[in-house]
């Protein structure tokens, strides 16, 4: 049964002192974007992808976009300060008051530490906003196959995958019929560089969050719906969302 606004009650709001923060970790192609769509619908908190925000700046040719384009094209990392400022601005919006889902952040140990400090400053009273961290685990071989066939809608940003989510009409977005494009950073040499970078950087981040016991591993090799169910169940338990009467919508 699909959930409605009134069915959801997250036992926590800003006045109660803490925010619900879900960090979705996983290599490029693990399915973070796809799973986030289901989580957003069911949990009613926004999905914040630092990669999407950066690409939007590039598309709009803003000063920030011009500054970061070359870094994104070669699969490198944008500076911690720049990403944190951008993130701080986004999570300051009203729709993030109860909580939000982070995808693509933190990418470095420094970013994880900056995020801790940032969340601590926003806490009201004694309660701490400890993020819930979920890692989607997928083998490198599967990732290469998935990313090789990945296309994105330039208008609504929905991601299609030849393997997991093909568009109904080849090359066209199901939502708005825009022509699908292959992202510069989904080209093969760039994919390999991004996977290597991910492996190097994930270990200290996992180490950091493991200390607070908040990392959950989820097998991302299974069908999309199966993964969604497990993710929702983990988040529902961790966030103590009342009313078990909701399912995938
Ligand atoms: P994504 O869509 O998450 O794979 O991000 C695409 C690109 O945006 C990355 O390859 C980086 O160049 C940049 N990027 C996204 N998030 C971050 C971050 N947290 N720190 C630094 N660079 C980032």
PDB file of C-alpha atoms and ligand atoms in Angstrom:
ATOM      1  CA  UNK A   1       0.000   0.000   0.000  1.00  0.00           C
ATOM      2  CA  UNK A   2       1.353   3.393  -0.943  1.00  0.00           C
ATOM      3  CA  UNK A   3       1.953   5.777   1.942  1.00  0.00           C
ATOM      4  CA  UNK A   4       0.302   9.176   2.223  1.00  0.00           C
ATOM      5  CA  UNK A   5       1.595  12.230   4.055  1.00  0.00           C
ATOM      6  CA  UNK A   6      -0.603  11.534   7.078  1.00  0.00           C
ATOM      7  CA  UNK A   7       0.619   7.960   7.421  1.00  0.00           C
ATOM      8  CA  UNK A   8       4.110   9.118   8.131  1.00  0.00           C
ATOM      9  CA  UNK A   9       5.217  10.325  11.410  1.00  0.00           C
ATOM     10  CA  UNK A  10       8.906  10.600  11.934  1.00  0.00           C
ATOM     11  CA  UNK A  11       9.432  10.745  15.668  1.00  0.00           C
ATOM     12  CA  UNK A  12      11.711  13.672  15.424  1.00  0.00           C
ATOM     13  CA  UNK A  13      11.607  17.205  14.147  1.00  0.00           C
ATOM     14  CA  UNK A  14      13.885  20.218  14.455  1.00  0.00           C
ATOM     15  CA  UNK A  15      12.280  21.293  17.691  1.00  0.00           C
ATOM     16  CA  UNK A  16      12.991  17.848  19.153  1.00  0.00           C
ATOM     17  CA  UNK A  17      16.634  18.505  18.517  1.00  0.00           C
ATOM     18  CA  UNK A  18      17.903  16.317  15.721  1.00  0.00           C
ATOM     19  CA  UNK A  19      17.612  15.730  12.035  1.00  0.00           C
ATOM     20  CA  UNK A  20      17.305  12.417  10.202  1.00  0.00           C
ATOM     21  CA  UNK A  21      20.253  12.074   7.883  1.00  0.00           C
ATOM     22  CA  UNK A  22      20.765   9.074   5.653  1.00  0.00           C
ATOM     23  CA  UNK A  23      24.094   8.705   3.893  1.00  0.00           C
ATOM     24  CA  UNK A  24      23.922   6.373   0.943  1.00  0.00           C
ATOM     25  CA  UNK A  25      27.393   5.090   0.089  1.00  0.00           C
ATOM     26  CA  UNK A  26      28.362   2.977  -2.862  1.00  0.00           C
ATOM     27  CA  UNK A  27      30.511   3.113  -5.974  1.00  0.00           C
ATOM     28  CA  UNK A  28      29.306   4.814  -9.139  1.00  0.00           C
ATOM     29  CA  UNK A  29      26.661   2.525 -10.651  1.00  0.00           C
ATOM     30  CA  UNK A  30      25.684   0.875  -7.352  1.00  0.00           C
ATOM     31  CA  UNK A  31      22.122   2.119  -7.757  1.00  0.00           C
ATOM     32  CA  UNK A  32      22.189   5.011  -5.276  1.00  0.00           C
ATOM     33  CA  UNK A  33      20.199   7.305  -7.580  1.00  0.00           C
ATOM     34  CA  UNK A  34      17.595   4.666  -8.427  1.00  0.00           C
ATOM     35  CA  UNK A  35      17.136   3.604  -4.804  1.00  0.00           C
ATOM     36  CA  UNK A  36      16.961   7.209  -3.670  1.00  0.00           C
ATOM     37  CA  UNK A  37      13.895   7.767  -5.851  1.00  0.00           C
ATOM     38  CA  UNK A  38      12.009   5.069  -3.913  1.00  0.00           C
ATOM     39  CA  UNK A  39      13.303   6.309  -0.563  1.00  0.00           C
ATOM     40  CA  UNK A  40      12.189   9.882  -1.320  1.00  0.00           C
ATOM     41  CA  UNK A  41       8.682   8.736  -2.258  1.00  0.00           C
ATOM     42  CA  UNK A  42       8.322   6.606   0.850  1.00  0.00           C
ATOM     43  CA  UNK A  43      10.141   8.655   3.459  1.00  0.00           C
ATOM     44  CA  UNK A  44       9.154  12.155   2.266  1.00  0.00           C
ATOM     45  CA  UNK A  45      12.612  13.605   2.718  1.00  0.00           C
ATOM     46  CA  UNK A  46      14.637  15.060  -0.179  1.00  0.00           C
ATOM     47  CA  UNK A  47      17.479  13.336  -1.975  1.00  0.00           C
ATOM     48  CA  UNK A  48      20.580  15.490  -2.253  1.00  0.00           C
ATOM     49  CA  UNK A  49      23.164  14.405  -4.772  1.00  0.00           C
ATOM     50  CA  UNK A  50      26.250  16.618  -4.766  1.00  0.00           C
ATOM     51  CA  UNK A  51      27.080  15.277  -8.248  1.00  0.00           C
ATOM     52  CA  UNK A  52      23.648  16.402  -9.551  1.00  0.00           C
ATOM     53  CA  UNK A  53      24.037  19.866  -8.024  1.00  0.00           C
ATOM     54  CA  UNK A  54      27.498  20.244  -9.573  1.00  0.00           C
ATOM     55  CA  UNK A  55      26.294  19.045 -12.982  1.00  0.00           C
ATOM     56  CA  UNK A  56      23.384  21.491 -12.774  1.00  0.00           C
ATOM     57  CA  UNK A  57      25.857  24.351 -12.230  1.00  0.00           C
ATOM     58  CA  UNK A  58      27.853  23.157 -15.244  1.00  0.00           C
ATOM     59  CA  UNK A  59      24.715  22.992 -17.398  1.00  0.00           C
ATOM     60  CA  UNK A  60      23.691  26.489 -16.358  1.00  0.00           C
ATOM     61  CA  UNK A  61      27.262  27.703 -16.925  1.00  0.00           C
ATOM     62  CA  UNK A  62      27.399  29.432 -13.546  1.00  0.00           C
ATOM     63  CA  UNK A  63      30.755  30.660 -12.186  1.00  0.00           C
ATOM     64  CA  UNK A  64      30.884  27.555  -9.970  1.00  0.00           C
ATOM     65  CA  UNK A  65      30.008  25.348 -12.943  1.00  0.00           C
ATOM     66  CA  UNK A  66      32.869  26.779 -14.996  1.00  0.00           C
ATOM     67  CA  UNK A  67      35.215  26.277 -12.055  1.00  0.00           C
ATOM     68  CA  UNK A  68      34.403  22.565 -11.597  1.00  0.00           C
ATOM     69  CA  UNK A  69      33.730  21.352 -15.148  1.00  0.00           C
ATOM     70  CA  UNK A  70      37.246  20.152 -15.867  1.00  0.00           C
ATOM     71  CA  UNK A  71      37.418  18.264 -12.541  1.00  0.00           C
ATOM     72  CA  UNK A  72      34.145  16.431 -13.214  1.00  0.00           C
ATOM     73  CA  UNK A  73      35.126  15.607 -16.801  1.00  0.00           C
ATOM     74  CA  UNK A  74      38.294  13.857 -15.667  1.00  0.00           C
ATOM     75  CA  UNK A  75      36.575  12.130 -12.724  1.00  0.00           C
ATOM     76  CA  UNK A  76      38.499  14.024 -10.018  1.00  0.00           C
ATOM     77  CA  UNK A  77      37.152  15.413  -6.754  1.00  0.00           C
ATOM     78  CA  UNK A  78      36.033  18.987  -6.246  1.00  0.00           C
ATOM     79  CA  UNK A  79      37.485  20.703  -3.141  1.00  0.00           C
ATOM     80  CA  UNK A  80      35.955  19.890   0.259  1.00  0.00           C
ATOM     81  CA  UNK A  81      35.222  23.551   1.039  1.00  0.00           C
ATOM     82  CA  UNK A  82      33.396  24.123  -2.185  1.00  0.00           C
ATOM     83  CA  UNK A  83      31.214  21.016  -1.822  1.00  0.00           C
ATOM     84  CA  UNK A  84      30.441  21.658   1.838  1.00  0.00           C
ATOM     85  CA  UNK A  85      29.374  25.261   1.173  1.00  0.00           C
ATOM     86  CA  UNK A  86      27.157  24.070  -1.641  1.00  0.00           C
ATOM     87  CA  UNK A  87      25.671  21.382   0.590  1.00  0.00           C
ATOM     88  CA  UNK A  88      25.150  23.754   3.525  1.00  0.00           C
ATOM     89  CA  UNK A  89      23.142  26.030   1.258  1.00  0.00           C
ATOM     90  CA  UNK A  90      20.994  23.131   0.032  1.00  0.00           C
ATOM     91  CA  UNK A  91      20.226  21.589   3.434  1.00  0.00           C
ATOM     92  CA  UNK A  92      19.318  25.038   4.774  1.00  0.00           C
ATOM     93  CA  UNK A  93      16.158  24.860   2.633  1.00  0.00           C
ATOM     94  CA  UNK A  94      12.818  24.230   4.337  1.00  0.00           C
ATOM     95  CA  UNK A  95      12.289  20.832   2.697  1.00  0.00           C
ATOM     96  CA  UNK A  96      15.312  19.467   4.599  1.00  0.00           C
ATOM     97  CA  UNK A  97      13.977  20.410   8.044  1.00  0.00           C
ATOM     98  CA  UNK A  98      13.080  16.872   9.105  1.00  0.00           C
ATOM     99  CA  UNK A  99      15.876  15.152   7.299  1.00  0.00           C
ATOM    100  CA  UNK A 100      17.524  14.355   3.995  1.00  0.00           C
ATOM    101  CA  UNK A 101      19.277  11.653   2.018  1.00  0.00           C
ATOM    102  CA  UNK A 102      22.861  12.305   0.993  1.00  0.00           C
ATOM    103  CA  UNK A 103      24.205  10.691  -2.154  1.00  0.00           C
ATOM    104  CA  UNK A 104      27.792  11.364  -3.196  1.00  0.00           C
ATOM    105  CA  UNK A 105      28.719  13.054   0.084  1.00  0.00           C
ATOM    106  CA  UNK A 106      30.953  12.528   2.022  1.00  0.00           C
ATOM    107  CA  UNK A 107      33.613  11.413  -0.465  1.00  0.00           C
ATOM    108  CA  UNK A 108      36.609  11.924   1.845  1.00  0.00           C
ATOM    109  CA  UNK A 109      37.318  11.519   5.532  1.00  0.00           C
ATOM    110  CA  UNK A 110      37.665  15.303   5.784  1.00  0.00           C
ATOM    111  CA  UNK A 111      34.166  15.722   4.349  1.00  0.00           C
ATOM    112  CA  UNK A 112      32.801  13.208   6.884  1.00  0.00           C
ATOM    113  CA  UNK A 113      34.392  15.207   9.697  1.00  0.00           C
ATOM    114  CA  UNK A 114      33.131  18.495   8.276  1.00  0.00           C
ATOM    115  CA  UNK A 115      29.643  17.001   8.050  1.00  0.00           C
ATOM    116  CA  UNK A 116      29.769  15.861  11.699  1.00  0.00           C
ATOM    117  CA  UNK A 117      30.702  19.374  12.793  1.00  0.00           C
ATOM    118  CA  UNK A 118      28.054  20.897  10.541  1.00  0.00           C
ATOM    119  CA  UNK A 119      25.294  18.621  11.905  1.00  0.00           C
ATOM    120  CA  UNK A 120      26.414  19.172  15.499  1.00  0.00           C
ATOM    121  CA  UNK A 121      26.048  22.944  15.010  1.00  0.00           C
ATOM    122  CA  UNK A 122      22.483  22.456  13.781  1.00  0.00           C
ATOM    123  CA  UNK A 123      21.466  20.233  16.690  1.00  0.00           C
ATOM    124  CA  UNK A 124      19.064  21.715  19.169  1.00  0.00           C
ATOM    125  CA  UNK A 125      19.501  20.672  22.811  1.00  0.00           C
ATOM    126  CA  UNK A 126      21.197  17.453  23.848  1.00  0.00           C
ATOM    127  CA  UNK A 127      20.135  15.157  21.032  1.00  0.00           C
ATOM    128  CA  UNK A 128      22.773  14.475  18.340  1.00  0.00           C
ATOM    129  CA  UNK A 129      22.032  14.024  14.638  1.00  0.00           C
ATOM    130  CA  UNK A 130      23.967  10.833  13.997  1.00  0.00           C
ATOM    131  CA  UNK A 131      23.726   9.957  10.349  1.00  0.00           C
ATOM    132  CA  UNK A 132      22.538   6.509   9.342  1.00  0.00           C
ATOM    133  CA  UNK A 133      25.054   5.136   6.836  1.00  0.00           C
ATOM    134  CA  UNK A 134      24.091   2.497   4.280  1.00  0.00           C
ATOM    135  CA  UNK A 135      26.636   1.032   1.895  1.00  0.00           C
ATOM    136  CA  UNK A 136      25.379  -0.565  -1.319  1.00  0.00           C
ATOM    137  CA  UNK A 137      27.873  -3.288  -2.207  1.00  0.00           C
ATOM    138  CA  UNK A 138      28.319  -4.240  -5.873  1.00  0.00           C
ATOM    139  CA  UNK A 139      31.161  -6.098  -7.640  1.00  0.00           C
ATOM    140  CA  UNK A 140      33.406  -4.117 -10.043  1.00  0.00           C
ATOM    141  CA  UNK A 141      32.457  -6.322 -13.002  1.00  0.00           C
ATOM    142  CA  UNK A 142      28.759  -5.572 -12.503  1.00  0.00           C
ATOM    143  CA  UNK A 143      29.496  -1.849 -12.160  1.00  0.00           C
ATOM    144  CA  UNK A 144      31.387  -1.682 -15.442  1.00  0.00           C
ATOM    145  CA  UNK A 145      28.556  -3.449 -17.228  1.00  0.00           C
ATOM    146  CA  UNK A 146      25.934  -1.170 -15.689  1.00  0.00           C
ATOM    147  CA  UNK A 147      27.771   2.111 -16.182  1.00  0.00           C
ATOM    148  CA  UNK A 148      28.724   1.247 -19.744  1.00  0.00           C
ATOM    149  CA  UNK A 149      25.013   1.243 -20.627  1.00  0.00           C
ATOM    150  CA  UNK A 150      23.973   4.178 -18.478  1.00  0.00           C
ATOM    151  CA  UNK A 151      22.148   7.214 -19.886  1.00  0.00           C
ATOM    152  CA  UNK A 152      20.573  10.187 -18.184  1.00  0.00           C
ATOM    153  CA  UNK A 153      17.770  12.606 -19.033  1.00  0.00           C
ATOM    154  CA  UNK A 154      19.267  16.126 -19.253  1.00  0.00           C
ATOM    155  CA  UNK A 155      15.895  17.656 -18.288  1.00  0.00           C
ATOM    156  CA  UNK A 156      14.645  15.661 -15.283  1.00  0.00           C
ATOM    157  CA  UNK A 157      17.917  13.815 -14.385  1.00  0.00           C
ATOM    158  CA  UNK A 158      16.307  10.356 -14.267  1.00  0.00           C
ATOM    159  CA  UNK A 159      18.986   7.727 -14.850  1.00  0.00           C
ATOM    160  CA  UNK A 160      18.392   4.820 -17.239  1.00  0.00           C
ATOM    161  CA  UNK A 161      20.440   1.653 -17.384  1.00  0.00           C
ATOM    162  CA  UNK A 162      20.482  -0.808 -20.272  1.00  0.00           C
ATOM    163  CA  UNK A 163      20.571  -3.552 -17.646  1.00  0.00           C
ATOM    164  CA  UNK A 164      18.480  -2.343 -14.727  1.00  0.00           C
ATOM    165  CA  UNK A 165      16.140   0.270 -16.110  1.00  0.00           C
ATOM    166  CA  UNK A 166      15.927   0.584 -19.892  1.00  0.00           C
ATOM    167  CA  UNK A 167      13.784   3.445 -21.264  1.00  0.00           C
ATOM    168  CA  UNK A 168      10.477   2.414 -22.895  1.00  0.00           C
ATOM    169  CA  UNK A 169      11.607   4.007 -26.176  1.00  0.00           C
ATOM    170  CA  UNK A 170      15.291   3.680 -26.983  1.00  0.00           C
ATOM    171  CA  UNK A 171      17.157   6.930 -26.337  1.00  0.00           C
ATOM    172  CA  UNK A 172      14.133   8.847 -24.978  1.00  0.00           C
ATOM    173  CA  UNK A 173      13.169   9.747 -21.413  1.00  0.00           C
ATOM    174  CA  UNK A 174       9.977   8.000 -20.195  1.00  0.00           C
ATOM    175  CA  UNK A 175       8.929  11.123 -18.269  1.00  0.00           C
ATOM    176  CA  UNK A 176       9.379  13.959 -20.756  1.00  0.00           C
ATOM    177  CA  UNK A 177      10.677  12.355 -23.987  1.00  0.00           C
ATOM    178  CA  UNK A 178      13.933  14.342 -23.892  1.00  0.00           C
ATOM    179  CA  UNK A 179      16.831  12.743 -25.774  1.00  0.00           C
ATOM    180  CA  UNK A 180      18.949  10.738 -23.305  1.00  0.00           C
ATOM    181  CA  UNK A 181      22.672  11.492 -23.027  1.00  0.00           C
ATOM    182  CA  UNK A 182      25.754   9.605 -21.825  1.00  0.00           C
ATOM    183  CA  UNK A 183      27.488  11.579 -19.090  1.00  0.00           C
ATOM    184  CA  UNK A 184      31.104  12.510 -19.787  1.00  0.00           C
ATOM    185  CA  UNK A 185      32.121  10.747 -16.578  1.00  0.00           C
ATOM    186  CA  UNK A 186      30.359   7.490 -17.593  1.00  0.00           C
ATOM    187  CA  UNK A 187      32.880   6.882 -20.392  1.00  0.00           C
ATOM    188  CA  UNK A 188      35.034   3.796 -19.855  1.00  0.00           C
ATOM    189  CA  UNK A 189      38.444   5.291 -18.891  1.00  0.00           C
ATOM    190  CA  UNK A 190      36.694   7.739 -16.587  1.00  0.00           C
ATOM    191  CA  UNK A 191      34.635   4.931 -15.008  1.00  0.00           C
ATOM    192  CA  UNK A 192      37.790   2.982 -14.180  1.00  0.00           C
ATOM    193  CA  UNK A 193      39.387   6.072 -12.646  1.00  0.00           C
ATOM    194  CA  UNK A 194      36.248   6.794 -10.605  1.00  0.00           C
ATOM    195  CA  UNK A 195      36.046   3.207  -9.293  1.00  0.00           C
ATOM    196  CA  UNK A 196      39.703   3.291  -8.238  1.00  0.00           C
ATOM    197  CA  UNK A 197      39.211   6.636  -6.530  1.00  0.00           C
ATOM    198  CA  UNK A 198      36.110   5.307  -4.756  1.00  0.00           C
ATOM    199  CA  UNK A 199      37.986   2.258  -3.420  1.00  0.00           C
ATOM    200  CA  UNK A 200      40.795   4.462  -2.108  1.00  0.00           C
ATOM    201  CA  UNK A 201      38.482   6.870  -0.389  1.00  0.00           C
ATOM    202  CA  UNK A 202      35.720   4.685   0.988  1.00  0.00           C
ATOM    203  CA  UNK A 203      37.836   2.780   3.521  1.00  0.00           C
ATOM    204  CA  UNK A 204      38.559   5.694   5.897  1.00  0.00           C
ATOM    205  CA  UNK A 205      34.935   6.886   5.630  1.00  0.00           C
ATOM    206  CA  UNK A 206      33.599   3.451   6.561  1.00  0.00           C
ATOM    207  CA  UNK A 207      36.162   3.353   9.397  1.00  0.00           C
ATOM    208  CA  UNK A 208      34.933   6.732  10.611  1.00  0.00           C
ATOM    209  CA  UNK A 209      31.244   5.791  10.719  1.00  0.00           C
ATOM    210  CA  UNK A 210      31.905   2.269  11.990  1.00  0.00           C
ATOM    211  CA  UNK A 211      33.156   3.840  15.220  1.00  0.00           C
ATOM    212  CA  UNK A 212      29.611   5.016  15.954  1.00  0.00           C
ATOM    213  CA  UNK A 213      28.204   1.672  14.770  1.00  0.00           C
ATOM    214  CA  UNK A 214      26.023   3.257  12.133  1.00  0.00           C
ATOM    215  CA  UNK A 215      27.137   1.483   8.933  1.00  0.00           C
ATOM    216  CA  UNK A 216      24.801  -1.072   7.333  1.00  0.00           C
ATOM    217  CA  UNK A 217      25.850  -3.128   4.312  1.00  0.00           C
ATOM    218  CA  UNK A 218      23.250  -3.943   1.680  1.00  0.00           C
ATOM    219  CA  UNK A 219      23.848  -6.316  -1.235  1.00  0.00           C
ATOM    220  CA  UNK A 220      23.258  -4.182  -4.338  1.00  0.00           C
ATOM    221  CA  UNK A 221      23.508  -7.057  -6.827  1.00  0.00           C
ATOM    222  CA  UNK A 222      19.851  -8.076  -6.373  1.00  0.00           C
ATOM    223  CA  UNK A 223      16.699  -6.890  -8.202  1.00  0.00           C
ATOM    224  CA  UNK A 224      15.906  -3.206  -7.617  1.00  0.00           C
ATOM    225  CA  UNK A 225      12.630  -3.873  -5.704  1.00  0.00           C
ATOM    226  CA  UNK A 226      14.275  -6.338  -3.346  1.00  0.00           C
ATOM    227  CA  UNK A 227      16.985  -3.821  -2.467  1.00  0.00           C
ATOM    228  CA  UNK A 228      14.369  -1.071  -1.998  1.00  0.00           C
ATOM    229  CA  UNK A 229      12.442  -3.204   0.497  1.00  0.00           C
ATOM    230  CA  UNK A 230      15.534  -3.887   2.554  1.00  0.00           C
ATOM    231  CA  UNK A 231      16.605  -0.234   2.495  1.00  0.00           C
ATOM    232  CA  UNK A 232      13.179   0.951   3.605  1.00  0.00           C
ATOM    233  CA  UNK A 233      13.089  -1.561   6.392  1.00  0.00           C
ATOM    234  CA  UNK A 234      16.513  -0.486   7.684  1.00  0.00           C
ATOM    235  CA  UNK A 235      15.644   3.210   7.570  1.00  0.00           C
ATOM    236  CA  UNK A 236      12.200   2.686   9.117  1.00  0.00           C
ATOM    237  CA  UNK A 237      13.745   0.850  12.053  1.00  0.00           C
ATOM    238  CA  UNK A 238      16.582   3.308  12.502  1.00  0.00           C
ATOM    239  CA  UNK A 239      14.373   6.382  12.270  1.00  0.00           C
ATOM    240  CA  UNK A 240      11.559   4.769  14.247  1.00  0.00           C
ATOM    241  CA  UNK A 241       8.984   5.706  11.643  1.00  0.00           C
ATOM    242  CA  UNK A 242       5.572   4.896  13.028  1.00  0.00           C
ATOM    243  CA  UNK A 243       2.924   2.993  11.136  1.00  0.00           C
ATOM    244  CA  UNK A 244       4.207  -0.189   9.569  1.00  0.00           C
ATOM    245  CA  UNK A 245       1.413   0.112   6.983  1.00  0.00           C
ATOM    246  CA  UNK A 246       3.494   1.477   4.187  1.00  0.00           C
ATOM    247  CA  UNK A 247       5.087  -0.283   1.328  1.00  0.00           C
ATOM    248  CA  UNK A 248       6.747   0.632  -1.914  1.00  0.00           C
ATOM    249  CA  UNK A 249       5.056   3.412  -3.813  1.00  0.00           C
TER     250      UNK A 249
HETATM  251  P1  LIG B   1      28.480  11.537  -8.693  1.00  0.00           P
HETATM  252  O1  LIG B   1      27.305  11.869  -9.521  1.00  0.00           O
HETATM  253  O2  LIG B   1      28.181  11.431  -7.227  1.00  0.00           O
HETATM  254  O3  LIG B   1      29.219  10.316  -9.205  1.00  0.00           O
HETATM  255  O4  LIG B   1      29.523  12.766  -8.812  1.00  0.00           O
HETATM  256  C1  LIG B   1      30.021  13.163 -10.071  1.00  0.00           C
HETATM  257  C2  LIG B   1      31.279  13.987  -9.872  1.00  0.00           C
HETATM  258  O5  LIG B   1      30.983  15.165  -9.097  1.00  0.00           O
HETATM  259  C3  LIG B   1      32.392  13.286  -9.119  1.00  0.00           C
HETATM  260  O6  LIG B   1      33.175  12.457  -9.965  1.00  0.00           O
HETATM  261  C4  LIG B   1      33.176  14.485  -8.581  1.00  0.00           C
HETATM  262  O7  LIG B   1      33.942  15.087  -9.612  1.00  0.00           O
HETATM  263  C5  LIG B   1      32.075  15.482  -8.221  1.00  0.00           C
HETATM  264  N1  LIG B   1      31.602  15.299  -6.833  1.00  0.00           N
HETATM  265  C6  LIG B   1      30.376  14.866  -6.429  1.00  0.00           C
HETATM  266  N2  LIG B   1      30.272  14.824  -5.091  1.00  0.00           N
HETATM  267  C7  LIG B   1      31.480  15.227  -4.618  1.00  0.00           C
HETATM  268  C8  LIG B   1      32.015  15.387  -3.313  1.00  0.00           C
HETATM  269  N3  LIG B   1      31.293  15.082  -2.218  1.00  0.00           N
HETATM  270  N4  LIG B   1      33.296  15.826  -3.200  1.00  0.00           N
HETATM  271  C9  LIG B   1      34.037  16.121  -4.277  1.00  0.00           C
HETATM  272  N5  LIG B   1      33.606  15.993  -5.551  1.00  0.00           N
HETATM  273  C10 LIG B   1      32.326  15.545  -5.734  1.00  0.00           C
END
